[in-house]
Amino acid sequence: MSFYRLLLLLGLTSSLHSAEADLVIYGGTPAGLSAGIVAAREGASVVVIEPTKWIGGMVTGGLCRTDVGKEETIGGFPRAFFAEAARQTMTPSLWYEAPSTNMAAFNGMLKRAGVKVVTAQTLKSVAKEGARITSLTTADGTTYTGKAFIDASYEGDLMALAKVSYIVGRESTAQYGEPLAGYHPMPIRPRTVEVMENDCPSLGGKGPAYIHGTPSSISGVDAQGRPIFGVFPDPKLAPGSADTRTQSYNFRVCVTQRKDILIPFPKPANYDPAKYELLLRLIQAFPGIRFGRLFHLGNVAAGKYDLNAQGLFSTDYPGANFNYPDGDAATRARIWRDHTDFIQGMLWFLGHDERVPQSLRDQTNSWGLCKDEFADNNHWPYALYVREGRRMIGEYVMVQKDLQTDIFKDDSVGMGSFLIDCHIVQRILAEDGTVRDEGSFQDTPALPYQIPYRSLTPKRAECENLLVPVCLSASHIAYCSLRMEPVYMALGQASGLAAVMSLKDATPVQSIDVAALRKKLLEQKAVLELPSLANMVRSAKLPGIVMSEQEAEQTGHWTGSSYGSPVDGASIHDANSEKGAKSITYRLKVPAAGRYEVRVSYASAPNRASNVPVSIEHAEGTRTVIVDQRKAPPIDKLFISLGAYTFTPEKPAVIIISNKDTDGIVGADAVQLIKEK
């Protein structure tokens, strides 16, 4: 072979293993597809690289009842996508479609936009020049050169290989001043099966699903005193401590009772009934418990349901995902297989183990997988539900206050509104040998909040041409609300447009004209603000020292509410239950010694308590004031004064609202201190 012929062949081989595009997107998730489609519509050449065999992430891979929070916060590309999916089946619900329908909608939109898609290729390496990514190489050896890059993966792999700062796990309460942050063992909340089922939406109840919390005192040890499968030793951390652990993953399983499309739940090759000892003990503690109490069954369409986790033992697999976010391909494949075996094994156990009551076995076997979904994957969902992977530490880190009090952002490129929802992180063994749910907390309300463009960009010194709409810059607590697919898609839309702007202006993504980006988003019908929030009373605008109920210490389970005109748009109440067991404590530090007027806010109503005890701990002692919450607050119909007291920097103000011996619903909102002149 001649030297020149050899060079020609080498050049051809090189060209077959390289590609170039204006915008390279890693992660064919809904966010990645959103970014790619809008960028292509703007004239950019785009390639989307997806590590699995299937595009669409959770929206095509199992999640068919999309969590939206407040629908009015969703516009632009995500609303257009879900409308497109709904048109294909003519279903009335905008957010509930079978995975196959969502897949068809994405494929149609990608084809019309001319987006190139590559599947089944994981990331091998990333090349950079200074603070700019120049190319990435996939496992098959193909190098993709681009001018701008987007990491839309659930794991944040491109971001990590590009040496962008990130975190895995939970921050401490102290790091960002987040009351919900860190290690959180849940107390036992005793409930009867009747109470649980009456509350359960899957069984027609009107109450909360009670996804979180241990419902009974259940032993977590075997005959030798060792923790049973799935129960971890107590790590002995102080509440609020940081760690590297992450909320549990599962599969969102598309199920049916329609005989014409029902495929019986399969028995996995690695079935081990010992893995379900805790589930058996839960069933034995609640005789008569039903299939629809163990799992959340969300009606989709045409007799199909989205089966999700709820309760102490369900499809969530706490502790099995700890090595996933930073794991290599082999580690992740093992964890993926383990989750498949665990959830399939659970359904098989419930349907066939003779220790399970016959009625529950019959209920389980009346359900099955859908014959017309995931046909090329044995009817099992395509996507493992990676609820949380890596999280970038970028130009701006969103934290709890950004969801509840500091909700307005001048550089908003999208909105969120879903409650702050964390699934179980681990099940731990208490000192008495019983099981505790750790890491989850009672669902906590969030206001409709604006998401700043700065949370999508790395620190400028680390990378100038990368945007991150999924593993965005947020604390664990903020991410518990942000992690909704319509939000990801909205941020994908913003990222796609921002990437094109950075290309056209030859500028770092941190330096684009954000006002122009917002104008473009609004032209595409994105929702960046809500007019209804304009008249909201904001704690940041009130005089004096103000603390919201979300910043205070809550004892017992308080229920979120937007009734009335609460400060920052939300308040809490005791649901007129567990009298004497609930309180909320506000600890306010004063900058200088002096006398301060103490005011508390609440929403009045006829069913509110007329005798709410509020104690004030001050420099000279403690005083308790009884507040009649049936009467409207006299100060701006928002606050009532409890008098003036002396406080010092060494002796902060402590205000405690209790529901002890009260004769109605007890509400709690903001507390305000105003220094006397």
PDB file of N, CA and C in Angstrom, residues 159 165-171 175 243 389-393 474-476:
ATOM      1  N   MET A 159     -20.696  18.224  32.562  1.00  0.00           N
ATOM      2  CA  MET A 159     -20.294  19.244  33.531  1.00  0.00           C
ATOM      3  C   MET A 159     -19.109  18.769  34.373  1.00  0.00           C
ATOM      4  N   SER A 165     -17.446  22.971  39.016  1.00  0.00           N
ATOM      5  CA  SER A 165     -17.711  22.637  40.421  1.00  0.00           C
ATOM      6  C   SER A 165     -19.114  22.071  40.595  1.00  0.00           C
ATOM      7  N   TYR A 166     -19.219  21.040  41.431  1.00  0.00           N
ATOM      8  CA  TYR A 166     -20.527  20.453  41.705  1.00  0.00           C
ATOM      9  C   TYR A 166     -20.509  19.804  43.078  1.00  0.00           C
ATOM     10  N   ILE A 167     -21.685  19.377  43.511  1.00  0.00           N
ATOM     11  CA  ILE A 167     -21.836  18.698  44.789  1.00  0.00           C
ATOM     12  C   ILE A 167     -22.755  17.503  44.597  1.00  0.00           C
ATOM     13  N   VAL A 168     -22.530  16.460  45.384  1.00  0.00           N
ATOM     14  CA  VAL A 168     -23.434  15.314  45.475  1.00  0.00           C
ATOM     15  C   VAL A 168     -23.839  15.180  46.929  1.00  0.00           C
ATOM     16  N   GLY A 169     -25.133  15.061  47.177  1.00  0.00           N
ATOM     17  CA  GLY A 169     -25.604  14.881  48.542  1.00  0.00           C
ATOM     18  C   GLY A 169     -26.267  16.117  49.110  1.00  0.00           C
ATOM     19  N   ARG A 170     -26.235  16.224  50.420  1.00  0.00           N
ATOM     20  CA  ARG A 170     -27.008  17.249  51.122  1.00  0.00           C
ATOM     21  C   ARG A 170     -26.109  18.237  51.854  1.00  0.00           C
ATOM     22  N   GLU A 171     -26.419  19.508  51.703  1.00  0.00           N
ATOM     23  CA  GLU A 171     -25.739  20.531  52.486  1.00  0.00           C
ATOM     24  C   GLU A 171     -26.256  20.506  53.930  1.00  0.00           C
ATOM     25  N   GLN A 175     -25.064  25.744  56.143  1.00  0.00           N
ATOM     26  CA  GLN A 175     -24.341  26.231  54.965  1.00  0.00           C
ATOM     27  C   GLN A 175     -25.061  27.373  54.264  1.00  0.00           C
ATOM     28  N   ASP A 243     -24.180  15.442  54.353  1.00  0.00           N
ATOM     29  CA  ASP A 243     -23.612  14.151  53.984  1.00  0.00           C
ATOM     30  C   ASP A 243     -23.599  14.043  52.463  1.00  0.00           C
ATOM     31  N   GLY A 389     -28.936  13.893  40.872  1.00  0.00           N
ATOM     32  CA  GLY A 389     -27.581  13.413  40.650  1.00  0.00           C
ATOM     33  C   GLY A 389     -26.593  14.427  41.192  1.00  0.00           C
ATOM     34  N   ARG A 390     -25.688  14.859  40.328  1.00  0.00           N
ATOM     35  CA  ARG A 390     -24.817  15.968  40.699  1.00  0.00           C
ATOM     36  C   ARG A 390     -25.601  17.274  40.621  1.00  0.00           C
ATOM     37  N   ARG A 391     -25.149  18.283  41.368  1.00  0.00           N
ATOM     38  CA  ARG A 391     -25.730  19.622  41.260  1.00  0.00           C
ATOM     39  C   ARG A 391     -24.582  20.620  41.108  1.00  0.00           C
ATOM     40  N   MET A 392     -24.667  21.423  40.078  1.00  0.00           N
ATOM     41  CA  MET A 392     -23.612  22.399  39.821  1.00  0.00           C
ATOM     42  C   MET A 392     -23.542  23.452  40.925  1.00  0.00           C
ATOM     43  N   ILE A 393     -22.355  23.946  41.173  1.00  0.00           N
ATOM     44  CA  ILE A 393     -22.156  25.129  42.015  1.00  0.00           C
ATOM     45  C   ILE A 393     -21.728  26.237  41.060  1.00  0.00           C
ATOM     46  N   ALA A 474     -28.051  24.598  42.424  1.00  0.00           N
ATOM     47  CA  ALA A 474     -29.094  24.645  43.454  1.00  0.00           C
ATOM     48  C   ALA A 474     -28.686  23.758  44.617  1.00  0.00           C
ATOM     49  N   SER A 475     -29.141  24.111  45.795  1.00  0.00           N
ATOM     50  CA  SER A 475     -28.956  23.247  46.954  1.00  0.00           C
ATOM     51  C   SER A 475     -29.876  22.035  46.839  1.00  0.00           C
ATOM     52  N   HIS A 476     -29.628  21.048  47.676  1.00  0.00           N
ATOM     53  CA  HIS A 476     -30.502  19.869  47.709  1.00  0.00           C
ATOM     54  C   HIS A 476     -31.948  20.273  47.962  1.00  0.00           C
TER      55      HIS A 476
END
